[in-house]
Amino acid sequence: MAVILDGNQLTLHDYMRVVRDKEQVKISDEAIARIHRSRRIIDTIVANEETVYGVNTGFGELSKVAISNGQLSTLQENLLKSHACGVGPYFNEEVTRGMMVLRVNALIKGYSGIRLETIRCLLDMLNHDILPLIPEQGSLGASGDLAPLAHMALPIIGLGDVRYRGQRMPAGEAFKQANLKPLSHLDAKEGLSLINGTQAMTALGAIVLYDAINLLKTADLTASLSMEALLAIRDAFEEEVHRVRGQLGQVLSARNIRMLTEESEYLTRQGERRVQDAYSLRCTPQVHGATRDALAYVKEKVEIEMNAVTDNPIVIDRNRIISGGNFHGQPMALAFDFMKMAIAELANISERRLERLVNPMLSDGLPPFLAENAGVNSGFMIVQYAAASLVSENKVLAHPASVDSIPSSANQEDHVSMGTISARGARDILENTKKVIAMELITACQGIDFRAIKRLGRGTQVAYERVRERIPFIRHDVIMAPLIDRAIDLIEKGRLIHDVERKIGPLYGVGIERQ
């Protein structure tokens, strides 16, 4: 079933249907009426030769320059050409599709003055999977994501390169193969309407958020396996312990751990082996819960931005076309910097649990580095090194991009958000954290195999079996990197957690409902 856009109700779930599952997209009838209304206002302004920023003036510091009606189309096309100066690797297909669907959703709100045929051209590209090649670097995050969105918009007028059917080709050739036609020209304000917005940072950040929520569940799972390998005390996860504090994320993390370890015979009782556990075990709900609450905040902000007007100027009515600053990415920049720190903490505490598993001084009877014949075999010693390296790298990446700014456009644009850098940093931290959690996953399973055979939890048993289907118990030293890669693949895009949820039911994500 197609995703129907109306400019107001796009959710993270439906967004991922478009960007990852390649669901077709349509525009609601109500949105079409709004598009026509705002375009009539722009046409009237042009016909009356009224001066309005971005319609018949230059841009940024050049807004003082008036443009004649005969040059309005050239003005808009030149805007796309001159602003398409991104560098670096290209955004992947999911992010590119995300930028396109979010820009369409913003334009159909009816405050941009763009023609319906221009929006439909962008929508046709999306539905036919004609994906512009968009460099990742070059955005200041205000006036929006100008450079990335310029690269996104160029194919609408037959310029730039795209990916189509797995190949790179000129945009015009892709349109021809898809039996489509690019636009012959852009009308007044259309180029500006296509590139003034936060859709690059939001597109990338939303995908990171979605995957981070699944990784958070996986972190609860790997922590539960580590707890079983280390014979952790289950009392610390009882409902009332967390309810009396009242932090929702903490309460939900503890519930997930209880669900995953239900029926486990590895977990112990307070005083049975020790009075209390180390923080990396006992405080897992508190740490994971704080990340859970942070991601809930980010999700709220992202879903607002997905349905926001981020253009400039904004066409409110015939007498009010106002230059504002809705393109400024600060709301997303701060949210994504927050997300960077929240995800990084999952890796921090995961590496500490991994260290307890391999350290014979901390592992309650497990052999050094989980190696048989330790000394001849190094076992999982360097797995912990690799995890520590990634955790330290995350600490560098977690530095907030949003606290930086640099003036542009002759100081007309004198404060910018760097929000796209925040989103890219969140993506990199997510990838590092996924690797650390994969390392904990295989290390915990190795630790469990050194214990006397008992019953695992209902959820952890499923995870253990999935790991052992692909990664054997390590009796003698082997090349570890391929095994780590298999574990990463196992948890990629929530695969492992989905298998577990099929057995025990949905776990808690970032809301009170089990998701």
Short mmCIF file of C-alpha atoms in Angstrom, two decimals:
data_model
loop_
_atom_site.label_atom_id
_atom_site.label_comp_id
_atom_site.label_asym_id
_atom_site.label_seq_id
_atom_site.Cartn_x
_atom_site.Cartn_y
_atom_site.Cartn_z
CA MET A 1 0.00 0.00 0.00
CA ALA A 2 1.35 3.41 -0.97
CA VAL A 3 2.29 6.00 1.61
CA ILE A 4 -0.01 9.01 1.22
CA LEU A 5 1.67 12.32 2.00
CA ASP A 6 -0.39 15.26 3.21
CA GLY A 7 2.42 17.36 4.74
CA ASN A 8 1.23 16.81 8.29
CA GLN A 9 1.19 13.15 9.36
CA LEU A 10 4.38 11.46 8.17
CA THR A 11 5.73 9.19 10.93
CA LEU A 12 9.12 7.60 11.42
CA HIS A 13 7.57 4.21 10.67
CA ASP A 14 6.07 5.31 7.33
CA TYR A 15 9.23 7.20 6.47
CA MET A 16 11.22 3.96 6.79
CA ARG A 17 8.67 2.19 4.58
CA VAL A 18 9.61 4.64 1.85
CA VAL A 19 13.37 4.82 2.31
CA ARG A 20 14.13 1.18 3.17
CA ASP A 21 11.20 -0.81 1.77
CA LYS A 22 10.81 1.44 -1.31
CA GLU A 23 7.09 1.89 -0.79
CA GLN A 24 5.43 4.03 -3.47
CA VAL A 25 4.41 7.56 -2.49
CA LYS A 26 1.34 9.60 -3.43
CA ILE A 27 0.13 13.12 -2.59
CA SER A 28 -3.26 13.75 -0.99
CA ASP A 29 -5.94 15.77 -2.82
CA GLU A 30 -5.98 18.34 0.00
CA ALA A 31 -2.27 18.93 -0.45
CA ILE A 32 -2.68 19.46 -4.18
CA ALA A 33 -5.24 22.20 -3.52
CA ARG A 34 -2.79 23.95 -1.15
CA ILE A 35 -0.01 23.76 -3.74
CA HIS A 36 -2.15 25.46 -6.37
CA ARG A 37 -3.23 28.19 -3.93
CA SER A 38 0.31 29.21 -3.02
CA ARG A 39 1.49 29.06 -6.63
CA ARG A 40 -1.22 31.47 -7.73
CA ILE A 41 0.10 33.95 -5.18
CA ILE A 42 3.63 33.75 -6.64
CA ASP A 43 2.29 34.12 -10.20
CA THR A 44 0.40 37.27 -9.16
CA ILE A 45 3.54 38.76 -7.58
CA VAL A 46 5.53 38.13 -10.74
CA ALA A 47 2.79 39.57 -12.96
CA ASN A 48 2.61 42.73 -10.82
CA GLU A 49 6.43 42.98 -10.66
CA GLU A 50 6.38 43.25 -6.86
CA THR A 51 9.75 42.78 -5.15
CA VAL A 52 9.90 39.67 -2.97
CA TYR A 53 13.05 37.95 -1.73
CA GLY A 54 13.91 34.82 -3.68
CA VAL A 55 11.19 35.42 -6.25
CA ASN A 56 12.78 38.32 -8.13
CA THR A 57 15.86 39.15 -6.09
CA GLY A 58 19.27 37.58 -5.61
CA PHE A 59 20.00 35.33 -2.64
CA GLY A 60 21.70 35.81 0.70
CA GLU A 61 23.83 38.98 0.64
CA LEU A 62 22.74 39.42 -3.02
CA SER A 63 19.13 39.94 -1.96
CA LYS A 64 19.61 43.65 -2.72
CA VAL A 65 19.90 42.82 -6.43
CA ALA A 66 16.61 43.04 -8.36
CA ILE A 67 15.99 40.50 -11.12
CA SER A 68 13.84 41.22 -14.18
CA ASN A 69 10.97 38.92 -15.09
CA GLY A 70 12.82 37.73 -18.17
CA GLN A 71 15.61 36.33 -16.01
CA LEU A 72 13.58 34.61 -13.30
CA SER A 73 13.90 31.12 -14.75
CA THR A 74 17.64 31.58 -15.28
CA LEU A 75 17.94 32.86 -11.71
CA GLN A 76 16.42 29.66 -10.29
CA GLU A 77 18.43 27.31 -12.50
CA ASN A 78 21.64 29.18 -11.71
CA LEU A 79 20.85 28.80 -8.03
CA LEU A 80 20.86 25.01 -8.34
CA LYS A 81 24.04 24.97 -10.42
CA SER A 82 26.01 27.33 -8.21
CA HIS A 83 24.93 25.71 -4.96
CA ALA A 84 25.70 22.16 -6.10
CA CYS A 85 29.23 22.22 -4.68
CA GLY A 86 29.16 19.30 -2.26
CA VAL A 87 32.22 17.10 -1.81
CA GLY A 88 33.14 13.75 -0.33
CA PRO A 89 31.41 10.37 -0.56
CA TYR A 90 27.81 10.21 -1.71
CA PHE A 91 24.91 9.62 0.63
CA ASN A 92 23.61 6.08 0.35
CA GLU A 93 20.33 5.28 -1.37
CA GLU A 94 18.27 5.27 1.81
CA VAL A 95 19.37 8.77 2.80
CA THR A 96 18.84 10.03 -0.76
CA ARG A 97 15.32 8.63 -0.85
CA GLY A 98 14.78 10.16 2.57
CA MET A 99 15.78 13.61 1.38
CA MET A 100 13.42 13.35 -1.55
CA VAL A 101 10.36 12.21 0.38
CA LEU A 102 10.93 14.76 3.14
CA ARG A 103 11.34 17.60 0.63
CA VAL A 104 8.13 16.58 -1.11
CA ASN A 105 6.31 16.44 2.22
CA ALA A 106 7.51 19.94 3.10
CA LEU A 107 6.60 21.44 -0.27
CA ILE A 108 3.06 20.04 -0.34
CA LYS A 109 2.16 21.92 2.83
CA GLY A 110 1.42 24.85 0.52
CA TYR A 111 3.75 27.52 1.88
CA SER A 112 6.45 27.42 -0.80
CA GLY A 113 4.76 28.63 -3.99
CA ILE A 114 6.19 25.81 -6.12
CA ARG A 115 4.29 24.32 -9.07
CA LEU A 116 2.61 20.94 -8.75
CA GLU A 117 4.44 19.66 -11.84
CA THR A 118 7.79 20.40 -10.20
CA ILE A 119 6.83 18.45 -7.09
CA ARG A 120 5.52 15.61 -9.24
CA CYS A 121 8.80 15.44 -11.12
CA LEU A 122 10.65 14.93 -7.86
CA LEU A 123 8.02 12.39 -6.79
CA ASP A 124 8.34 10.50 -10.09
CA MET A 125 12.08 10.27 -9.54
CA LEU A 126 11.50 8.82 -6.09
CA ASN A 127 8.87 6.30 -7.22
CA HIS A 128 11.03 5.17 -10.16
CA ASP A 129 14.13 4.99 -7.95
CA ILE A 130 16.04 7.58 -9.95
CA LEU A 131 18.34 8.73 -7.17
CA PRO A 132 20.55 11.83 -7.43
CA LEU A 133 24.20 11.47 -6.44
CA ILE A 134 24.48 13.74 -3.40
CA PRO A 135 27.86 14.37 -1.72
CA GLU A 136 27.75 14.17 2.06
CA GLN A 137 29.92 17.19 2.83
CA GLY A 138 29.27 20.87 2.24
CA SER A 139 26.25 21.83 4.34
CA LEU A 140 26.30 24.39 7.16
CA GLY A 141 22.79 23.48 8.25
CA ALA A 142 21.51 27.01 7.54
CA SER A 143 20.11 28.28 5.21
CA GLY A 144 19.18 24.67 5.44
CA ASP A 145 21.08 21.97 3.59
CA LEU A 146 21.75 24.09 0.52
CA ALA A 147 24.52 22.11 -1.18
CA PRO A 148 23.05 18.62 -0.67
CA LEU A 149 19.56 19.72 -1.70
CA ALA A 150 20.93 21.47 -4.79
CA HIS A 151 22.46 18.16 -5.89
CA MET A 152 19.13 16.48 -5.13
CA ALA A 153 17.21 19.00 -7.27
CA LEU A 154 19.49 19.21 -10.34
CA PRO A 155 18.03 16.11 -12.06
CA ILE A 156 14.60 17.75 -12.11
CA ILE A 157 15.94 19.95 -14.93
CA GLY A 158 17.99 17.15 -16.46
CA LEU A 159 21.33 18.01 -14.86
CA GLY A 160 23.69 16.08 -12.62
CA ASP A 161 24.27 12.36 -12.24
CA VAL A 162 21.98 9.76 -10.70
CA ARG A 163 21.86 6.10 -9.72
CA TYR A 164 19.34 4.14 -11.73
CA ARG A 165 19.00 0.37 -11.95
CA GLY A 166 22.30 -0.06 -10.17
CA GLN A 167 24.26 2.18 -12.53
CA ARG A 168 25.56 5.72 -12.46
CA MET A 169 24.42 7.81 -15.42
CA PRO A 170 23.48 11.36 -16.43
CA ALA A 171 20.05 12.38 -15.19
CA GLY A 172 18.72 12.85 -18.71
CA GLU A 173 19.59 9.28 -19.66
CA ALA A 174 17.85 7.90 -16.57
CA PHE A 175 14.69 9.87 -17.34
CA LYS A 176 14.77 8.52 -20.88
CA GLN A 177 15.14 4.90 -19.73
CA ALA A 178 12.26 5.37 -17.25
CA ASN A 179 10.02 6.96 -19.94
CA LEU A 180 9.93 10.22 -17.99
CA LYS A 181 10.85 13.77 -18.91
CA PRO A 182 12.72 16.34 -16.80
CA LEU A 183 11.28 19.84 -16.57
CA SER A 184 12.16 22.23 -19.37
CA HIS A 185 12.66 25.07 -16.88
CA LEU A 186 12.04 26.29 -13.33
CA ASP A 187 9.63 29.11 -12.64
CA ALA A 188 10.00 31.94 -10.12
CA LYS A 189 11.06 30.84 -6.61
CA GLU A 190 11.14 27.14 -7.48
CA GLY A 191 14.88 26.61 -7.19
CA LEU A 192 14.91 28.28 -3.79
CA SER A 193 11.91 26.25 -2.67
CA LEU A 194 13.72 23.03 -3.57
CA ILE A 195 16.88 23.74 -1.56
CA ASN A 196 15.83 25.80 1.46
CA GLY A 197 15.32 23.22 4.19
CA THR A 198 16.73 20.73 6.67
CA GLN A 199 16.01 17.59 4.70
CA ALA A 200 19.58 16.24 4.42
CA MET A 201 20.23 16.30 8.16
CA THR A 202 16.71 15.09 8.97
CA ALA A 203 16.77 12.30 6.39
CA LEU A 204 20.03 10.89 7.71
CA GLY A 205 19.24 11.52 11.38
CA ALA A 206 15.86 9.81 11.11
CA ILE A 207 17.41 6.63 9.70
CA VAL A 208 20.06 6.65 12.43
CA LEU A 209 17.30 7.10 15.02
CA TYR A 210 15.26 4.20 13.68
CA ASP A 211 18.26 1.88 13.68
CA ALA A 212 19.38 3.15 17.09
CA ILE A 213 16.03 2.12 18.60
CA ASN A 214 16.52 -1.42 17.29
CA LEU A 215 20.13 -1.40 18.47
CA LEU A 216 18.98 -0.29 21.91
CA LYS A 217 16.79 -3.40 22.14
CA THR A 218 19.76 -5.47 20.99
CA ALA A 219 21.87 -3.86 23.72
CA ASP A 220 19.30 -5.02 26.29
CA LEU A 221 19.61 -8.49 24.78
CA THR A 222 23.42 -8.67 24.74
CA ALA A 223 23.52 -7.27 28.28
CA SER A 224 21.14 -10.03 29.36
CA LEU A 225 23.43 -12.67 27.84
CA SER A 226 26.42 -11.13 29.62
CA MET A 227 24.49 -11.15 32.87
CA GLU A 228 23.82 -14.86 32.46
CA ALA A 229 27.47 -15.58 31.63
CA LEU A 230 28.51 -13.63 34.74
CA LEU A 231 25.80 -15.12 37.01
CA ALA A 232 24.37 -11.68 37.72
CA ILE A 233 21.86 -10.92 40.49
CA ARG A 234 18.31 -10.70 39.13
CA ASP A 235 16.92 -8.77 42.12
CA ALA A 236 18.35 -5.51 40.74
CA PHE A 237 15.90 -5.66 37.82
CA GLU A 238 12.67 -6.06 39.79
CA GLU A 239 9.88 -3.72 38.74
CA GLU A 240 9.53 -1.86 42.02
CA VAL A 241 13.22 -0.93 42.13
CA HIS A 242 12.76 1.04 38.93
CA ARG A 243 9.21 2.21 39.43
CA VAL A 244 10.08 4.07 42.63
CA ARG A 245 12.59 6.19 40.73
CA GLY A 246 10.08 6.94 37.99
CA GLN A 247 12.38 7.32 34.96
CA LEU A 248 10.37 5.74 32.14
CA GLY A 249 13.31 4.59 30.03
CA GLN A 250 14.85 2.86 33.02
CA VAL A 251 11.57 1.11 33.85
CA LEU A 252 11.25 -0.13 30.26
CA SER A 253 14.86 -1.32 30.05
CA ALA A 254 14.39 -3.37 33.21
CA ARG A 255 11.18 -4.84 31.80
CA ASN A 256 13.02 -5.88 28.64
CA ILE A 257 15.74 -7.57 30.67
CA ARG A 258 13.16 -9.45 32.73
CA MET A 259 11.35 -10.58 29.58
CA LEU A 260 14.57 -11.70 27.92
CA THR A 261 15.83 -13.61 30.97
CA GLU A 262 12.51 -15.11 32.05
CA GLU A 263 13.05 -18.73 33.20
CA SER A 264 16.84 -18.30 33.19
CA GLU A 265 18.69 -20.57 35.62
CA TYR A 266 21.95 -18.63 35.23
CA LEU A 267 20.85 -15.50 37.06
CA THR A 268 21.26 -15.61 40.84
CA ARG A 269 19.67 -14.06 43.89
CA GLN A 270 21.03 -11.36 46.12
CA GLY A 271 23.43 -12.94 48.63
CA GLU A 272 23.56 -16.26 46.81
CA ARG A 273 27.04 -15.67 45.31
CA ARG A 274 27.61 -12.01 46.17
CA VAL A 275 25.72 -9.12 47.72
CA GLN A 276 25.72 -6.88 44.66
CA ASP A 277 27.06 -6.67 41.13
CA ALA A 278 29.28 -4.09 39.46
CA TYR A 279 27.60 -1.09 37.88
CA SER A 280 28.01 -2.36 34.30
CA LEU A 281 25.58 -5.15 35.24
CA ARG A 282 23.47 -3.71 38.02
CA CYS A 283 23.02 -0.28 36.42
CA THR A 284 22.28 -1.47 32.89
CA PRO A 285 18.61 -0.36 33.11
CA GLN A 286 19.65 3.06 34.36
CA VAL A 287 22.19 3.58 31.56
CA HIS A 288 20.21 2.00 28.75
CA GLY A 289 17.11 3.73 30.08
CA ALA A 290 18.72 7.15 29.85
CA THR A 291 19.55 6.41 26.20
CA ARG A 292 15.97 5.24 25.71
CA ASP A 293 14.63 8.55 27.05
CA ALA A 294 17.07 10.51 24.90
CA LEU A 295 15.96 8.67 21.76
CA ALA A 296 12.31 9.31 22.67
CA TYR A 297 13.10 13.03 22.74
CA VAL A 298 14.90 12.83 19.40
CA LYS A 299 11.99 10.93 17.86
CA GLU A 300 9.58 13.64 18.93
CA LYS A 301 11.73 16.35 17.34
CA VAL A 302 12.37 14.35 14.17
CA GLU A 303 8.68 13.67 13.54
CA ILE A 304 7.91 17.36 14.01
CA GLU A 305 10.63 18.29 11.51
CA MET A 306 9.44 15.68 9.01
CA ASN A 307 6.16 17.61 8.77
CA ALA A 308 7.57 21.12 9.06
CA VAL A 309 7.69 24.12 6.75
CA THR A 310 11.40 24.88 6.37
CA ASP A 311 11.27 27.15 3.33
CA ASN A 312 12.08 30.83 3.00
CA PRO A 313 10.27 33.04 2.24
CA ILE A 314 7.02 31.50 3.45
CA VAL A 315 3.89 32.15 1.39
CA ILE A 316 1.21 32.65 4.04
CA ASP A 317 -1.34 34.59 2.00
CA ARG A 318 -1.48 37.25 -0.73
CA ASN A 319 -0.35 40.00 1.63
CA ARG A 320 2.09 38.02 3.76
CA ILE A 321 5.13 36.47 2.12
CA ILE A 322 7.57 36.57 5.00
CA SER A 323 11.30 35.98 5.12
CA GLY A 324 12.01 34.02 8.27
CA GLY A 325 14.49 31.41 9.44
CA ASN A 326 12.68 28.07 9.44
CA PHE A 327 15.54 26.60 7.42
CA HIS A 328 17.85 26.90 10.43
CA GLY A 329 18.82 23.42 11.55
CA GLN A 330 19.42 24.10 15.25
CA PRO A 331 16.48 21.99 16.52
CA MET A 332 17.86 18.99 14.63
CA ALA A 333 21.50 19.78 15.35
CA LEU A 334 20.98 19.74 19.11
CA ALA A 335 18.79 16.64 18.91
CA PHE A 336 21.36 14.73 16.85
CA ASP A 337 24.23 15.77 19.09
CA PHE A 338 22.16 14.47 22.00
CA MET A 339 21.61 11.26 20.06
CA LYS A 340 25.36 10.93 19.46
CA MET A 341 26.05 10.91 23.19
CA ALA A 342 23.12 8.62 23.94
CA ILE A 343 24.22 5.98 21.43
CA ALA A 344 27.87 6.26 22.49
CA GLU A 345 26.89 5.35 26.05
CA LEU A 346 25.51 2.02 24.85
CA ALA A 347 29.00 1.19 23.60
CA ASN A 348 30.66 2.49 26.74
CA ILE A 349 28.81 0.19 29.10
CA SER A 350 28.87 -2.71 26.63
CA GLU A 351 32.68 -2.62 26.53
CA ARG A 352 32.78 -2.65 30.34
CA ARG A 353 30.64 -5.80 30.43
CA LEU A 354 32.90 -7.34 27.78
CA GLU A 355 35.92 -6.54 29.96
CA ARG A 356 34.33 -8.31 32.92
CA LEU A 357 33.75 -11.38 30.77
CA VAL A 358 37.40 -11.71 29.71
CA ASN A 359 39.11 -10.55 32.92
CA PRO A 360 39.62 -13.53 35.28
CA MET A 361 39.74 -11.14 38.25
CA LEU A 362 36.18 -10.01 37.50
CA SER A 363 34.43 -12.93 35.76
CA ASP A 364 33.53 -15.17 38.71
CA GLY A 365 35.40 -18.28 37.62
CA LEU A 366 35.59 -17.93 33.84
CA PRO A 367 39.02 -18.69 32.32
CA PRO A 368 41.34 -15.82 31.32
CA PHE A 369 40.12 -14.21 28.11
CA LEU A 370 37.63 -17.05 27.68
CA ALA A 371 40.35 -19.24 26.21
CA GLU A 372 40.87 -22.96 26.64
CA ASN A 373 44.56 -23.53 27.39
CA ALA A 374 45.11 -19.80 28.01
CA GLY A 375 48.63 -18.75 27.19
CA VAL A 376 48.96 -20.85 24.09
CA ASN A 377 45.59 -19.32 23.15
CA SER A 378 44.79 -15.63 23.59
CA GLY A 379 41.07 -16.17 23.20
CA PHE A 380 39.01 -12.99 23.31
CA MET A 381 41.81 -10.75 24.63
CA ILE A 382 42.04 -8.52 21.56
CA VAL A 383 38.29 -8.45 21.02
CA GLN A 384 38.21 -6.26 24.11
CA TYR A 385 41.05 -4.13 22.69
CA ALA A 386 39.07 -3.56 19.49
CA ALA A 387 35.95 -2.64 21.46
CA ALA A 388 37.95 -0.19 23.58
CA SER A 389 39.31 1.40 20.40
CA LEU A 390 35.81 1.96 19.03
CA VAL A 391 34.58 3.37 22.33
CA SER A 392 37.43 5.87 22.36
CA GLU A 393 36.72 6.83 18.75
CA ASN A 394 33.11 7.47 19.72
CA LYS A 395 34.25 9.90 22.40
CA VAL A 396 35.91 12.02 19.73
CA LEU A 397 32.90 11.80 17.40
CA ALA A 398 30.50 12.71 20.23
CA HIS A 399 31.89 16.24 20.42
CA PRO A 400 28.84 18.40 19.62
CA ALA A 401 28.88 19.95 16.16
CA SER A 402 26.03 22.28 17.14
CA VAL A 403 28.23 24.39 19.42
CA ASP A 404 30.21 25.49 16.36
CA SER A 405 29.23 28.18 13.88
CA ILE A 406 30.94 30.09 11.10
CA PRO A 407 29.60 33.12 9.20
CA SER A 408 28.71 32.84 5.52
CA SER A 409 27.29 34.93 2.67
CA ALA A 410 29.23 38.07 3.60
CA ASN A 411 28.02 37.75 7.22
CA GLN A 412 24.34 37.86 6.23
CA GLU A 413 24.12 34.28 7.41
CA ASP A 414 26.17 34.77 10.55
CA HIS A 415 25.00 31.83 12.69
CA VAL A 416 24.63 28.29 11.35
CA SER A 417 23.77 24.95 12.95
CA MET A 418 26.19 22.37 11.52
CA GLY A 419 23.26 19.97 11.92
CA THR A 420 24.24 17.74 9.01
CA ILE A 421 27.64 17.20 10.61
CA SER A 422 25.77 16.19 13.79
CA ALA A 423 23.71 13.66 11.84
CA ARG A 424 26.76 12.23 10.09
CA GLY A 425 28.53 11.90 13.43
CA ALA A 426 25.51 10.09 14.88
CA ARG A 427 25.62 7.64 11.98
CA ASP A 428 29.32 6.93 12.55
CA ILE A 429 28.81 6.45 16.30
CA LEU A 430 25.91 4.10 15.59
CA GLU A 431 28.12 1.98 13.32
CA ASN A 432 30.87 1.82 15.95
CA THR A 433 28.39 0.97 18.69
CA LYS A 434 26.86 -1.80 16.61
CA LYS A 435 30.33 -3.34 16.31
CA VAL A 436 30.97 -3.12 20.06
CA ILE A 437 27.63 -4.75 20.85
CA ALA A 438 28.38 -7.50 18.30
CA MET A 439 31.66 -8.12 20.12
CA GLU A 440 29.86 -8.36 23.46
CA LEU A 441 27.34 -10.72 21.90
CA ILE A 442 29.86 -13.34 20.81
CA THR A 443 31.91 -12.89 23.98
CA ALA A 444 28.87 -13.48 26.20
CA CYS A 445 27.98 -16.64 24.29
CA GLN A 446 31.56 -17.87 24.71
CA GLY A 447 31.32 -17.21 28.44
CA ILE A 448 28.04 -19.08 28.74
CA ASP A 449 29.65 -22.15 27.16
CA PHE A 450 32.19 -22.30 29.99
CA ARG A 451 29.43 -22.56 32.61
CA ALA A 452 27.58 -25.67 33.61
CA ILE A 453 24.71 -26.28 31.22
CA LYS A 454 21.53 -24.70 32.51
CA ARG A 455 18.39 -23.12 31.08
CA LEU A 456 18.84 -19.71 29.47
CA GLY A 457 16.11 -17.10 29.44
CA ARG A 458 13.26 -17.37 26.93
CA GLY A 459 14.68 -14.53 24.86
CA THR A 460 18.38 -15.09 25.42
CA GLN A 461 18.02 -18.75 24.40
CA VAL A 462 16.82 -17.67 20.95
CA ALA A 463 19.72 -15.25 20.61
CA TYR A 464 22.26 -17.83 21.76
CA GLU A 465 20.96 -20.33 19.21
CA ARG A 466 21.13 -17.77 16.38
CA VAL A 467 24.71 -16.94 17.30
CA ARG A 468 25.74 -20.57 17.46
CA GLU A 469 24.18 -21.25 14.05
CA ARG A 470 26.79 -18.90 12.58
CA ILE A 471 29.61 -18.63 15.10
CA PRO A 472 31.01 -21.70 16.88
CA PHE A 473 32.48 -21.98 20.35
CA ILE A 474 36.16 -21.04 20.02
CA ARG A 475 38.39 -23.87 21.31
CA HIS A 476 41.61 -22.77 19.63
CA ASP A 477 42.69 -19.35 18.42
CA VAL A 478 41.24 -18.44 15.02
CA ILE A 479 41.10 -15.28 12.95
CA MET A 480 38.46 -13.34 14.89
CA ALA A 481 37.57 -10.59 12.40
CA PRO A 482 35.28 -12.77 10.21
CA LEU A 483 33.41 -13.96 13.31
CA ILE A 484 32.88 -10.39 14.45
CA ASP A 485 31.62 -9.53 10.96
CA ARG A 486 29.09 -12.37 11.19
CA ALA A 487 27.87 -11.05 14.52
CA ILE A 488 27.55 -7.53 13.09
CA ASP A 489 25.55 -8.92 10.18
CA LEU A 490 23.34 -10.82 12.61
CA ILE A 491 22.28 -7.66 14.43
CA GLU A 492 22.23 -5.42 11.32
CA LYS A 493 18.90 -3.60 10.92
CA GLY A 494 17.46 -5.40 13.94
CA ARG A 495 17.63 -8.94 12.49
CA LEU A 496 18.56 -10.67 15.74
CA ILE A 497 16.09 -8.78 17.89
CA HIS A 498 13.30 -9.51 15.41
CA ASP A 499 13.97 -13.24 15.77
CA VAL A 500 13.82 -12.90 19.53
CA GLU A 501 10.60 -10.89 19.43
CA ARG A 502 8.93 -13.55 17.31
CA LYS A 503 9.48 -15.91 20.23
CA ILE A 504 8.67 -13.75 23.26
CA GLY A 505 6.66 -10.87 21.78
CA PRO A 506 7.60 -7.23 21.19
CA LEU A 507 10.11 -5.58 23.48
CA TYR A 508 9.83 -1.99 24.61
CA GLY A 509 11.32 0.60 22.28
CA VAL A 510 11.16 4.28 23.22
CA GLY A 511 7.53 4.48 24.29
CA ILE A 512 5.27 2.88 26.87
CA GLU A 513 3.83 0.50 24.26
CA ARG A 514 5.75 -2.68 23.43
CA GLN A 515 7.09 -2.09 19.92
#
